[in-house]
């Protein structure tokens, strides 16, 4: 009798726990938690500056992006990548915000928050559980490995947008499977295409959808599982070919290490294993994970291929035992790191791994983790809280990680600190030292910048950019011979370095060696047709040579690429004045004034144009305005318009 009462009490207690768990899992308001937590994690990002590692070449100095030259963005690859839609979206943000860093950072956070929302929406359908979907969205949103993909503008532009469209495509496909309505399949296709136009990693989506079908009960190898993926697979093949044509290995990496194919397989395996490790233990995160020195690869690296084999064996065992959730999670992770892993095997990249490469793939690992805790929550109810408990240190770590992305100095100081060897220089720290030096130079700390450039050269004497920037310091200081020697060194290492050619051309022009100057500057423009400084230097050279029509043509090209450059309108106006083409000069000076009405010399130059046009009253008015803004107008000018 006593035993029956005991069993009844135990059953009642178990039922009560089950009901509590059910209530715990069915609250739609769980969505608020990951959204708020994500905003808290990135609260310190809005005052962060741009990073001088691709933020400039991909965004702030990307002429087609800044001028919204959509035709060029969609018709050409840029810097070995094809991501026209991502660049177009970022270009619109730049146009609306006038490049204000706070507004652009807000856009990056907004994209990340929308991705968090879509994670909840998509995986709510897969878990059929609000709490589980919210827990997954929470881990995705606040994990410190995600900070790089939000805080680094060049990454957020592509990673965030491709992931958002990727998740929208997944959701639309789930709805298509649920309803059978063709409009959802069309949306699947459109969102997938948009994702591919943001970043090449999206091409794996058809395989993810196959894994999704398997999770929901279909066989992996049924024809119907693959049949409706054929149009998507066609898109994958097309963008795969585009990616292979556009991409290339890092030449510097190849020169430094010349790793064998076997070495690259080991490193790819290492990256896969370390992604999983750092997703649970996110310590020593870095913006720039360097390779080991050739011939001194740590022994433990060679364990990682066996770990990857073990992971694949576990996938096979899970498939045989029909643990569909485990198969899906592992496939989701592996498929989404596959492209970056394969390209790392094909050619040495500049880093052995990168946090941004696991931005989307992390969902596969966390999906398995959350499903595991839910499966065991009935026996050990505290396990249901484990994802929330784990999210707390993740959140705190993300807040700290955001601070390390404050500016280029903080980013690369963190990289240097974590990448240094005790007994020798790390050759791969040449880039971080160089880029930190650039930041110091921009802050006016020339001596510290020079030390960083010299440290970069000491780390790797074959790194051209360090010699280039050292040369730029000499150039700015008027030490032309030292600068010329530095630029010659750059071009001996990298003959197609447009910046070195342009700078050397400027020195030749100062020396009145005009033929050499034009040759170097023209080469720089041929290498990079958007290199505005090269056009400007060539225009100045043509001016010295009194070839004004050619100078005007170069300045006009700059204005075409950058119509907001008031200084270029002023320059072209001056050139027209030298030709006595005062009407054109007046128009250009007027446009310069519209763009920047506080520049006193613009009014004086227009006054000269007005005098040339015979409008003495307008000339006097402009001269008076120039003087009111602080310009010293010669008395002779007033005498000439009496």
Coordinates of C-alpha atoms in Angstrom, one line a residue:
X1 CA 0.0 0.0 0.0
X2 CA 2.8 2.3 1.0
X3 CA 4.6 1.5 -2.2
X4 CA 1.5 2.3 -4.3
X5 CA 1.3 5.8 -2.6
X6 CA 5.0 6.3 -3.2
X7 CA 4.6 5.4 -6.9
X8 CA 1.6 7.7 -7.3
X9 CA 3.4 10.6 -5.7
X10 CA 6.3 10.0 -8.0
X11 CA 4.1 9.9 -11.0
X12 CA 2.3 13.1 -9.9
X13 CA 5.6 14.8 -9.4
X14 CA 6.8 13.7 -12.8
X15 CA 3.6 14.9 -14.4
X16 CA 3.9 18.2 -12.7
X17 CA 7.5 18.6 -14.0
X18 CA 6.4 17.6 -17.5
X19 CA 3.6 20.2 -17.4
X20 CA 6.0 22.8 -16.1
X21 CA 8.4 22.0 -18.9
X22 CA 5.6 22.2 -21.5
X23 CA 4.6 25.6 -20.2
X24 CA 8.2 26.6 -20.2
X25 CA 8.6 25.6 -23.8
X26 CA 5.4 27.1 -25.2
X27 CA 5.8 30.8 -24.5
X28 CA 6.1 32.8 -27.7
X29 CA 7.6 35.7 -25.7
X30 CA 10.8 33.7 -25.6
X31 CA 11.7 35.5 -28.8
X32 CA 12.2 38.7 -26.9
X33 CA 15.1 37.3 -25.0
X34 CA 17.5 36.6 -27.9
X35 CA 16.7 40.0 -29.5
X36 CA 17.3 42.0 -26.4
X37 CA 20.4 40.0 -25.5
X38 CA 21.8 40.5 -29.0
X39 CA 21.3 44.3 -28.7
X40 CA 23.0 44.3 -25.3
X41 CA 26.0 42.3 -26.7
X42 CA 26.6 44.9 -29.4
X43 CA 25.7 48.0 -27.4
X44 CA 29.3 49.3 -27.6
X45 CA 29.7 49.0 -31.4
X46 CA 28.1 52.2 -32.6
X47 CA 31.1 54.4 -31.9
X48 CA 33.6 52.0 -33.4
X49 CA 35.7 53.2 -36.3
X50 CA 36.3 51.4 -39.6
X51 CA 39.1 48.8 -39.7
X52 CA 41.9 49.3 -42.3
X53 CA 41.7 45.7 -43.3
X54 CA 39.4 45.6 -46.3
X55 CA 36.9 48.1 -44.9
X56 CA 38.7 50.6 -47.1
X57 CA 39.1 48.6 -50.3
X58 CA 35.7 47.0 -50.1
X59 CA 33.6 49.9 -48.8
X60 CA 35.0 53.3 -47.9
X61 CA 37.3 53.6 -51.0
X62 CA 35.3 51.3 -53.3
X63 CA 34.3 53.7 -56.1
X64 CA 31.6 51.6 -57.7
X65 CA 30.0 51.1 -54.3
X66 CA 30.3 54.7 -53.2
X67 CA 28.9 56.0 -56.5
X68 CA 26.3 53.3 -56.8
X69 CA 27.6 52.2 -60.1
X70 CA 25.2 49.2 -60.1
X71 CA 26.1 48.1 -63.6
X72 CA 29.7 47.7 -62.8
X73 CA 29.0 46.0 -59.4
X74 CA 26.9 43.4 -61.2
X75 CA 29.1 42.9 -64.2
X76 CA 32.5 42.5 -62.6
X77 CA 34.1 40.7 -59.7
X78 CA 35.8 42.9 -57.2
X79 CA 39.0 42.0 -55.2
X80 CA 38.6 38.3 -56.2
X81 CA 35.0 38.1 -55.0
X82 CA 31.6 38.5 -56.6
X83 CA 29.1 40.0 -54.2
X84 CA 27.2 42.7 -56.1
X85 CA 24.0 42.7 -54.1
X86 CA 25.8 43.0 -50.8
X87 CA 27.8 45.9 -52.2
X88 CA 24.7 47.6 -53.6
X89 CA 22.9 47.3 -50.3
X90 CA 25.9 48.8 -48.4
X91 CA 26.2 51.4 -51.1
X92 CA 22.6 52.6 -50.4
X93 CA 23.4 52.7 -46.7
X94 CA 26.4 54.9 -47.4
X95 CA 24.5 57.2 -49.7
X96 CA 21.6 57.7 -47.2
X97 CA 24.0 58.1 -44.2
X98 CA 26.7 59.9 -46.1
X99 CA 29.1 57.3 -44.7
X100 CA 28.5 58.1 -41.1
X101 CA 30.1 55.2 -39.1
X102 CA 27.4 55.2 -36.5
X103 CA 24.6 54.8 -39.1
X104 CA 26.6 52.1 -40.9
X105 CA 27.2 50.2 -37.7
X106 CA 23.5 50.4 -36.9
X107 CA 22.8 48.8 -40.3
X108 CA 25.3 46.0 -39.5
X109 CA 23.6 45.3 -36.1
X110 CA 20.2 45.5 -37.7
X111 CA 21.2 42.8 -40.2
X112 CA 22.5 40.6 -37.4
X113 CA 19.3 41.1 -35.4
X114 CA 17.2 40.2 -38.4
X115 CA 19.3 37.0 -38.8
X116 CA 18.6 36.2 -35.1
X117 CA 14.9 36.7 -35.8
X118 CA 15.0 34.4 -38.9
X119 CA 16.9 31.8 -36.9
X120 CA 14.0 31.7 -34.4
X121 CA 11.4 31.6 -37.2
X122 CA 13.1 28.8 -39.2
X123 CA 14.1 26.6 -36.3
X124 CA 10.8 27.0 -34.5
X125 CA 9.4 25.0 -37.4
X126 CA 12.1 22.4 -37.0
X127 CA 12.1 22.1 -33.2
X128 CA 8.3 22.7 -33.0
X129 CA 9.2 24.4 -29.7
X130 CA 9.4 28.2 -29.0
X131 CA 11.9 27.8 -26.2
X132 CA 14.3 25.7 -28.2
X133 CA 14.2 28.0 -31.2
X134 CA 14.7 31.0 -28.9
X135 CA 17.6 29.3 -27.1
X136 CA 19.2 28.6 -30.5
X137 CA 18.7 32.2 -31.6
X138 CA 20.1 33.4 -28.3
X139 CA 23.4 31.4 -28.7
X140 CA 23.6 32.5 -32.3
X141 CA 23.0 36.1 -31.5
X142 CA 25.4 36.6 -28.5
X143 CA 28.3 34.3 -29.3
X144 CA 31.6 36.2 -29.3
X145 CA 32.7 34.5 -32.5
X146 CA 29.9 36.4 -34.3
X147 CA 31.4 39.8 -33.3
X148 CA 33.8 39.8 -36.2
X149 CA 31.0 39.4 -38.7
X150 CA 29.1 42.4 -37.3
X151 CA 31.9 44.7 -36.1
X152 CA 34.1 44.4 -39.2
X153 CA 32.3 46.2 -42.0
X154 CA 33.7 44.3 -44.9
X155 CA 32.4 41.1 -43.3
X156 CA 29.1 42.3 -42.2
X157 CA 28.3 43.7 -45.6
X158 CA 28.6 40.2 -47.1
X159 CA 28.2 37.7 -44.2
X160 CA 25.1 39.2 -42.7
X161 CA 23.3 39.8 -45.9
X162 CA 24.0 36.4 -47.4
X163 CA 22.9 34.7 -44.2
X164 CA 19.7 36.7 -44.0
X165 CA 18.7 35.7 -47.5
X166 CA 19.8 32.1 -46.8
X167 CA 17.5 31.8 -43.8
X168 CA 14.6 33.4 -45.7
X169 CA 15.1 30.8 -48.4
X170 CA 15.1 28.0 -45.8
X171 CA 11.9 29.4 -44.3
X172 CA 10.2 29.7 -47.7
X173 CA 11.1 26.1 -48.5
X174 CA 9.7 24.8 -45.2
X175 CA 6.5 26.7 -46.0
X176 CA 6.5 25.2 -49.5
X177 CA 6.8 21.7 -48.1
X178 CA 4.0 22.5 -45.6
X179 CA 1.5 24.1 -48.0
X180 CA 2.5 22.9 -51.5
X181 CA 2.0 26.5 -52.7
X182 CA 4.3 27.4 -55.6
X183 CA 4.7 31.0 -54.4
X184 CA 6.8 29.7 -51.6
X185 CA 9.1 27.8 -53.9
X186 CA 9.5 30.9 -56.1
X187 CA 10.5 32.8 -52.9
X188 CA 12.9 30.0 -52.1
X189 CA 14.6 30.4 -55.4
X190 CA 14.6 34.3 -55.3
X191 CA 16.0 34.4 -51.8
X192 CA 18.7 31.8 -52.7
X193 CA 19.7 33.8 -55.7
X194 CA 19.9 36.9 -53.6
X195 CA 22.1 35.1 -51.1
X196 CA 24.5 33.9 -53.8
X197 CA 24.7 37.5 -55.0
X198 CA 25.8 38.5 -51.5
X199 CA 28.5 35.8 -50.9
X200 CA 29.6 32.6 -52.6
X201 CA 29.2 30.5 -49.5
X202 CA 25.5 30.5 -50.2
X203 CA 25.9 27.9 -52.9
X204 CA 25.6 25.0 -50.4
X205 CA 21.9 25.8 -49.7
X206 CA 20.5 23.0 -51.9
X207 CA 22.4 20.4 -49.8
X208 CA 21.1 22.0 -46.6
X209 CA 17.5 21.7 -47.9
X210 CA 18.2 18.0 -48.6
X211 CA 19.3 17.6 -45.0
X212 CA 16.2 19.5 -43.9
X213 CA 14.0 17.1 -45.9
X214 CA 15.8 14.2 -44.2
X215 CA 15.1 15.8 -40.8
X216 CA 11.5 15.9 -41.6
X217 CA 11.2 12.2 -42.6
X218 CA 12.4 11.8 -46.2
X219 CA 15.3 9.6 -47.3
X220 CA 18.5 11.3 -48.3
X221 CA 18.7 9.3 -51.5
X222 CA 15.2 9.4 -52.8
X223 CA 14.8 11.0 -56.2
X224 CA 12.0 13.3 -54.9
X225 CA 14.4 14.6 -52.2
X226 CA 16.7 15.9 -54.9
X227 CA 14.3 16.7 -57.8
X228 CA 12.9 20.0 -56.6
X229 CA 16.5 21.1 -55.8
X230 CA 17.6 20.9 -59.4
X231 CA 16.9 24.6 -60.3
X232 CA 18.8 25.6 -57.1
X233 CA 21.7 23.3 -57.9
X234 CA 22.0 24.9 -61.3
X235 CA 22.4 28.3 -59.6
X236 CA 25.0 26.7 -57.3
X237 CA 27.0 25.5 -60.2
X238 CA 26.9 28.8 -62.0
X239 CA 28.0 30.8 -58.9
X240 CA 30.6 28.1 -58.1
X241 CA 32.2 28.6 -61.5
X242 CA 32.1 32.4 -61.0
X243 CA 33.8 32.0 -57.6
X244 CA 36.5 29.8 -58.9
X245 CA 37.2 32.2 -61.7
X246 CA 37.3 35.2 -59.4
X247 CA 39.2 33.7 -56.4
X248 CA 42.8 33.1 -55.9
X249 CA 45.2 32.1 -53.1
X250 CA 47.1 34.6 -51.1
X251 CA 50.4 35.2 -52.9
X252 CA 52.2 36.3 -49.7
X253 CA 51.1 33.2 -47.9
X254 CA 52.4 31.0 -50.7
X255 CA 55.7 32.8 -50.7
X256 CA 56.2 32.6 -47.0
X257 CA 55.3 29.0 -46.4
X258 CA 54.8 27.0 -49.6
X259 CA 52.8 24.4 -47.7
X260 CA 52.3 21.0 -49.3
X261 CA 48.9 19.6 -50.1
X262 CA 49.1 17.3 -47.1
X263 CA 49.9 20.3 -44.9
X264 CA 46.8 22.1 -46.2
X265 CA 44.6 19.1 -45.4
X266 CA 45.9 19.1 -41.9
X267 CA 45.3 22.8 -41.5
X268 CA 41.8 22.5 -43.0
X269 CA 41.0 19.7 -40.5
X270 CA 42.4 21.8 -37.7
X271 CA 40.1 24.7 -38.6
X272 CA 37.1 22.5 -38.6
X273 CA 38.0 21.0 -35.2
X274 CA 38.8 24.4 -33.7
X275 CA 35.6 25.9 -34.8
X276 CA 33.7 23.4 -32.8
X277 CA 36.0 23.8 -29.8
X278 CA 35.7 27.6 -29.8
X279 CA 32.0 27.5 -30.2
X280 CA 31.8 26.0 -26.7
X281 CA 35.0 27.5 -25.3
X282 CA 35.5 30.9 -27.0
X283 CA 38.9 31.8 -25.7
X284 CA 41.9 33.4 -27.5
X285 CA 39.6 34.6 -30.3
X286 CA 41.5 36.6 -32.9
X287 CA 40.9 38.7 -36.0
X288 CA 43.9 37.1 -37.6
X289 CA 44.7 33.4 -36.8
X290 CA 48.2 32.8 -38.1
X291 CA 49.7 29.6 -39.5
X292 CA 52.4 27.7 -37.7
X293 CA 56.0 28.0 -39.0
X294 CA 56.8 25.5 -41.8
X295 CA 58.7 22.6 -40.5
X296 CA 57.6 23.4 -36.9
X297 CA 54.0 22.4 -37.0
X298 CA 52.9 21.3 -33.5
X299 CA 52.3 17.6 -33.2
X300 CA 48.7 18.0 -32.0
X301 CA 47.8 19.5 -35.4
X302 CA 48.1 16.0 -36.9
X303 CA 45.3 14.7 -34.6
X304 CA 42.7 16.9 -36.2
X305 CA 42.3 14.9 -39.5
X306 CA 41.5 11.9 -37.3
X307 CA 39.0 14.0 -35.3
X308 CA 37.3 15.0 -38.6
X309 CA 37.3 11.3 -39.7
X310 CA 35.7 10.6 -36.3
X311 CA 33.1 13.3 -36.9
X312 CA 32.2 11.7 -40.3
X313 CA 32.1 8.3 -38.7
X314 CA 29.7 9.7 -36.1
X315 CA 27.6 11.1 -38.9
X316 CA 27.4 7.7 -40.5
X317 CA 26.5 6.0 -37.3
X318 CA 23.8 8.6 -36.6
X319 CA 22.4 8.0 -40.1
X320 CA 22.3 4.2 -39.5
X321 CA 20.5 4.7 -36.2
X322 CA 18.1 7.3 -37.8
X323 CA 19.1 10.0 -35.3
X324 CA 17.8 12.5 -37.8
X325 CA 18.4 15.6 -35.6
X326 CA 22.1 14.6 -35.2
X327 CA 22.6 14.0 -38.9
X328 CA 21.0 17.3 -39.8
X329 CA 23.0 19.3 -37.3
X330 CA 26.4 17.7 -38.3
X331 CA 25.5 18.1 -42.0
X332 CA 24.5 21.7 -41.5
X333 CA 27.8 22.5 -39.9
X334 CA 30.0 20.6 -42.3
X335 CA 28.2 21.8 -45.4
X336 CA 28.5 25.5 -44.4
X337 CA 32.2 25.3 -43.7
X338 CA 32.9 23.2 -46.7
X339 CA 33.5 25.9 -49.2
X340 CA 36.1 27.8 -47.1
X341 CA 37.7 24.6 -46.1
X342 CA 38.0 23.4 -49.7
X343 CA 39.5 26.7 -50.9
X344 CA 42.0 26.5 -48.0
X345 CA 43.1 23.1 -49.2
X346 CA 43.3 24.3 -52.8
X347 CA 45.5 27.3 -52.0
X348 CA 47.1 28.8 -48.9
X349 CA 44.9 31.7 -47.6
X350 CA 46.1 34.6 -45.4
X351 CA 44.7 33.0 -42.2
X352 CA 44.4 29.4 -41.1
X353 CA 40.8 30.0 -39.9
X354 CA 38.4 32.9 -39.3
X355 CA 35.5 33.5 -37.0
X356 CA 33.4 34.9 -39.9
X357 CA 33.5 31.5 -41.7
X358 CA 31.5 29.9 -38.9
X359 CA 28.8 32.6 -38.6
X360 CA 26.1 30.5 -40.2
X361 CA 27.6 27.1 -39.6
X362 CA 27.4 27.6 -35.8
X363 CA 23.7 26.9 -36.1
X364 CA 24.4 23.2 -36.9
X365 CA 26.5 22.7 -33.7
X366 CA 24.1 24.6 -31.5
X367 CA 21.1 22.7 -33.0
X368 CA 22.7 19.4 -31.9
X369 CA 23.5 20.8 -28.5
X370 CA 20.0 22.1 -27.8
X371 CA 18.3 19.0 -29.1
X372 CA 20.6 16.9 -26.9
X373 CA 19.6 18.9 -23.8
X374 CA 15.9 18.7 -24.6
X375 CA 16.2 14.9 -25.1
X376 CA 17.5 14.6 -21.6
X377 CA 15.5 17.3 -19.9
X378 CA 12.8 14.8 -18.8
X379 CA 15.2 12.9 -16.7
X380 CA 17.4 15.8 -15.7
X381 CA 15.2 18.8 -15.9
X382 CA 18.0 21.3 -15.1
X383 CA 19.5 20.5 -18.6
X384 CA 16.8 22.6 -20.2
X385 CA 18.5 25.7 -18.7
X386 CA 21.9 24.8 -20.0
X387 CA 21.7 26.8 -23.2
X388 CA 20.6 29.9 -21.2
X389 CA 23.4 29.3 -18.7
X390 CA 26.0 29.0 -21.4
X391 CA 24.7 32.2 -23.1
X392 CA 25.6 34.3 -20.1
X393 CA 29.4 34.0 -20.4
X394 CA 29.0 34.2 -24.2
X395 CA 27.2 37.5 -23.8
X396 CA 29.8 39.0 -21.4
X397 CA 32.6 37.8 -23.8
X398 CA 30.9 39.4 -26.8
X399 CA 30.7 42.8 -24.9
X400 CA 34.4 42.6 -24.3
X401 CA 35.1 41.4 -27.9
X402 CA 33.2 44.4 -29.4
X403 CA 35.6 46.7 -27.5
X404 CA 38.6 45.1 -29.2
X405 CA 37.1 46.2 -32.5
X406 CA 37.0 49.8 -31.5
X407 CA 39.5 50.8 -34.1
X408 CA 42.4 49.5 -36.2
X409 CA 44.9 50.0 -33.3
X410 CA 42.8 47.9 -30.8
X411 CA 42.1 45.2 -33.4
X412 CA 45.7 44.7 -34.5
X413 CA 47.2 45.2 -31.1
X414 CA 45.0 42.3 -30.0
X415 CA 46.2 40.2 -32.9
X416 CA 49.9 41.0 -32.3
X417 CA 49.6 40.2 -28.6
X418 CA 48.0 36.8 -29.3
X419 CA 50.2 35.9 -32.3
X420 CA 53.7 36.7 -30.9
X421 CA 56.2 33.9 -30.4
X422 CA 58.5 34.0 -27.4
X423 CA 61.7 33.1 -29.1
X424 CA 61.4 34.6 -32.6
X425 CA 59.3 36.8 -34.9
X426 CA 56.1 35.5 -36.4
X427 CA 56.3 36.3 -40.2
X428 CA 52.6 36.5 -40.4
X429 CA 52.4 39.4 -38.0
X430 CA 53.9 41.6 -40.8
X431 CA 50.3 42.5 -41.9
X432 CA 49.0 43.4 -38.4
X433 CA 52.1 45.5 -37.6
X434 CA 51.7 47.3 -41.0
X435 CA 48.0 48.0 -40.6
X436 CA 48.5 49.2 -37.0
X437 CA 51.2 51.5 -38.4
X438 CA 48.7 52.9 -40.9
X439 CA 46.3 53.7 -38.0
X440 CA 49.1 55.4 -36.0
X441 CA 50.1 57.5 -39.1
X442 CA 46.5 58.7 -39.6
X443 CA 46.4 59.7 -35.9
X444 CA 49.5 61.8 -36.5
X445 CA 51.8 59.5 -34.5
X446 CA 54.5 59.3 -37.2
X447 CA 57.3 57.9 -35.0
X448 CA 55.2 55.0 -33.7
X449 CA 54.0 54.3 -37.2
X450 CA 57.6 54.0 -38.4
X451 CA 58.4 51.6 -35.7
X452 CA 55.5 49.4 -36.7
X453 CA 56.5 49.4 -40.3
X454 CA 60.0 48.5 -39.4
X455 CA 58.7 45.7 -37.2
X456 CA 56.6 44.4 -40.1
X457 CA 59.7 44.4 -42.3
X458 CA 61.7 42.6 -39.7
X459 CA 58.9 40.0 -39.4
X460 CA 58.8 39.5 -43.1
X461 CA 61.2 41.5 -45.4
X462 CA 59.2 40.3 -48.4
X463 CA 56.0 42.0 -47.3
X464 CA 55.5 44.8 -49.9
X465 CA 53.0 46.9 -48.1
X466 CA 55.3 47.6 -45.1
X467 CA 57.9 49.0 -47.5
X468 CA 55.1 51.0 -49.3
X469 CA 53.9 52.6 -46.2
X470 CA 57.4 53.4 -44.9
X471 CA 58.0 55.0 -48.3
X472 CA 54.8 57.1 -47.8
X473 CA 56.1 58.4 -44.5
X474 CA 59.3 59.5 -46.2
X475 CA 57.3 61.0 -49.1
X476 CA 55.1 63.1 -46.7
X477 CA 58.2 64.3 -44.9
X478 CA 59.8 65.4 -48.2
X479 CA 62.5 62.8 -48.1
X480 CA 62.1 61.9 -51.7
X481 CA 65.2 59.8 -52.1
X482 CA 64.4 57.5 -49.2
X483 CA 60.8 57.3 -50.4
X484 CA 62.0 56.4 -53.9
X485 CA 64.2 53.6 -52.6
X486 CA 61.2 52.2 -50.7
X487 CA 58.9 52.3 -53.7
X488 CA 61.6 50.6 -55.8
X489 CA 61.8 47.9 -53.2
X490 CA 58.0 47.4 -53.3
X491 CA 58.0 47.1 -57.1
X492 CA 60.9 44.6 -57.0
X493 CA 58.6 42.4 -54.8
X494 CA 55.3 43.2 -56.5
X495 CA 55.6 44.7 -59.9
X496 CA 51.9 45.4 -60.2
X497 CA 51.5 47.4 -57.0
X498 CA 49.4 50.4 -58.2
X499 CA 50.0 52.5 -55.1
X500 CA 53.8 52.2 -55.4
X501 CA 53.7 53.1 -59.1
X502 CA 51.5 56.1 -58.4
X503 CA 53.7 57.3 -55.6
X504 CA 56.9 56.8 -57.6
X505 CA 55.3 58.6 -60.5
X506 CA 54.6 61.6 -58.3
X507 CA 58.3 61.7 -57.2
X508 CA 59.4 61.5 -60.8
X509 CA 57.1 64.4 -61.6
X510 CA 58.7 66.4 -58.8
X511 CA 62.1 65.7 -60.3
X512 CA 60.7 66.8 -63.7
X513 CA 61.3 63.4 -65.1
X514 CA 57.9 63.6 -66.8
X515 CA 58.2 60.6 -69.2
X516 CA 59.0 58.3 -66.3
X517 CA 56.2 59.8 -64.2
X518 CA 53.5 59.4 -66.9
X519 CA 54.7 55.8 -67.5
X520 CA 54.3 54.8 -63.9
X521 CA 51.0 56.6 -63.4
X522 CA 49.5 55.2 -66.5
X523 CA 50.5 51.7 -65.4
X524 CA 48.9 52.3 -62.0
X525 CA 45.6 53.3 -63.8
X526 CA 45.8 50.3 -66.1
X527 CA 46.1 48.0 -63.0
X528 CA 43.3 49.8 -61.1
X529 CA 41.0 51.9 -63.2
X530 CA 39.3 53.2 -60.0
X531 CA 42.6 54.5 -58.5
X532 CA 41.7 58.2 -58.1
X533 CA 45.0 59.3 -56.6
X534 CA 46.8 58.0 -59.7
X535 CA 44.5 60.1 -62.0
X536 CA 45.1 63.1 -59.7
X537 CA 48.9 62.7 -59.8
X538 CA 48.8 62.3 -63.6
X539 CA 46.7 65.3 -64.0
X540 CA 49.2 67.4 -61.9
X541 CA 52.0 66.0 -64.1
X542 CA 50.1 66.9 -67.3
X543 CA 49.6 70.4 -65.8
X544 CA 53.4 70.8 -65.2
X545 CA 53.8 69.6 -68.8
X546 CA 51.3 72.2 -69.9
X547 CA 49.1 69.5 -71.5
X548 CA 45.9 71.0 -70.1
X549 CA 43.4 68.9 -72.2
X550 CA 44.9 65.7 -70.8
X551 CA 44.9 67.1 -67.3
X552 CA 41.2 68.1 -67.7
X553 CA 40.4 64.6 -69.0
X554 CA 41.9 62.9 -65.9
X555 CA 40.1 65.3 -63.5
X556 CA 36.9 64.7 -65.4
X557 CA 37.4 60.9 -64.9
X558 CA 37.8 61.5 -61.1
X559 CA 34.6 63.6 -61.0
X560 CA 32.8 60.9 -62.9
X561 CA 33.8 58.3 -60.3
X562 CA 33.4 60.7 -57.3
X563 CA 30.9 63.5 -58.1
X564 CA 31.1 64.8 -54.5
X565 CA 34.8 65.8 -54.7
X566 CA 34.6 69.6 -54.4
X567 CA 38.4 69.8 -54.7
X568 CA 38.3 68.2 -58.1
X569 CA 35.7 70.7 -59.4
X570 CA 38.0 73.4 -58.1
X571 CA 41.0 71.8 -59.8
X572 CA 39.2 71.4 -63.1
X573 CA 38.0 75.0 -62.9
X574 CA 41.5 76.2 -62.4
X575 CA 42.6 74.2 -65.5
X576 CA 39.8 75.8 -67.5
X577 CA 40.9 79.2 -66.3
X578 CA 44.4 78.5 -67.5
X579 CA 42.8 77.9 -71.0
X580 CA 40.8 81.1 -70.6
X581 CA 37.6 78.9 -70.8
X582 CA 36.0 81.0 -68.1
X583 CA 32.4 79.8 -68.7
X584 CA 33.4 76.2 -67.9
X585 CA 35.6 77.4 -65.1
X586 CA 32.7 79.4 -63.6
X587 CA 30.5 76.3 -63.7
X588 CA 33.1 74.2 -61.9
X589 CA 33.8 76.8 -59.2
X590 CA 30.1 77.2 -58.6
X591 CA 29.7 73.4 -58.1
X592 CA 32.7 73.4 -55.8
X593 CA 31.0 76.1 -53.7
X594 CA 27.7 74.2 -53.6
X595 CA 29.5 71.2 -52.3
X596 CA 31.6 73.1 -49.8
X597 CA 30.5 76.7 -49.3
X598 CA 33.1 77.5 -46.6
X599 CA 36.2 77.3 -48.8
X600 CA 37.3 80.9 -49.3
X601 CA 39.6 80.2 -52.2
X602 CA 36.7 78.8 -54.2
X603 CA 35.0 82.2 -54.2
X604 CA 38.3 83.9 -55.1
X605 CA 38.8 81.6 -58.1
X606 CA 35.2 82.2 -59.2
X607 CA 35.9 85.9 -58.9
X608 CA 38.7 85.5 -61.4
X609 CA 36.4 83.6 -63.7
X610 CA 33.7 86.3 -63.4
X611 CA 36.4 88.9 -64.2
X612 CA 37.3 86.8 -67.3
X613 CA 33.6 86.8 -68.3
X614 CA 33.4 90.6 -67.9
X615 CA 31.1 90.5 -64.9
X616 CA 32.9 92.9 -62.6
X617 CA 30.0 93.2 -60.1
X618 CA 29.9 89.4 -59.6
X619 CA 33.7 89.3 -59.4
X620 CA 33.7 91.9 -56.6
X621 CA 30.9 90.1 -54.8
X622 CA 32.9 86.8 -54.8
X623 CA 36.1 88.6 -53.8
X624 CA 34.3 90.2 -50.8
X625 CA 32.9 86.8 -49.8
X626 CA 36.4 85.2 -50.1
X627 CA 37.8 87.9 -47.9
X628 CA 35.0 87.5 -45.3
X629 CA 36.0 83.9 -45.0
X630 CA 39.6 84.7 -44.4
X631 CA 41.2 84.7 -47.8
X632 CA 43.7 87.5 -48.5
X633 CA 42.5 89.0 -51.8
X634 CA 45.3 91.0 -53.5
X635 CA 44.6 94.7 -53.9
X636 CA 45.6 94.3 -57.5
X637 CA 42.5 92.2 -58.1
X638 CA 40.2 94.9 -56.8
X639 CA 42.1 97.4 -59.0
X640 CA 41.5 95.2 -62.0
X641 CA 37.7 95.2 -61.6
X642 CA 37.1 98.9 -61.0

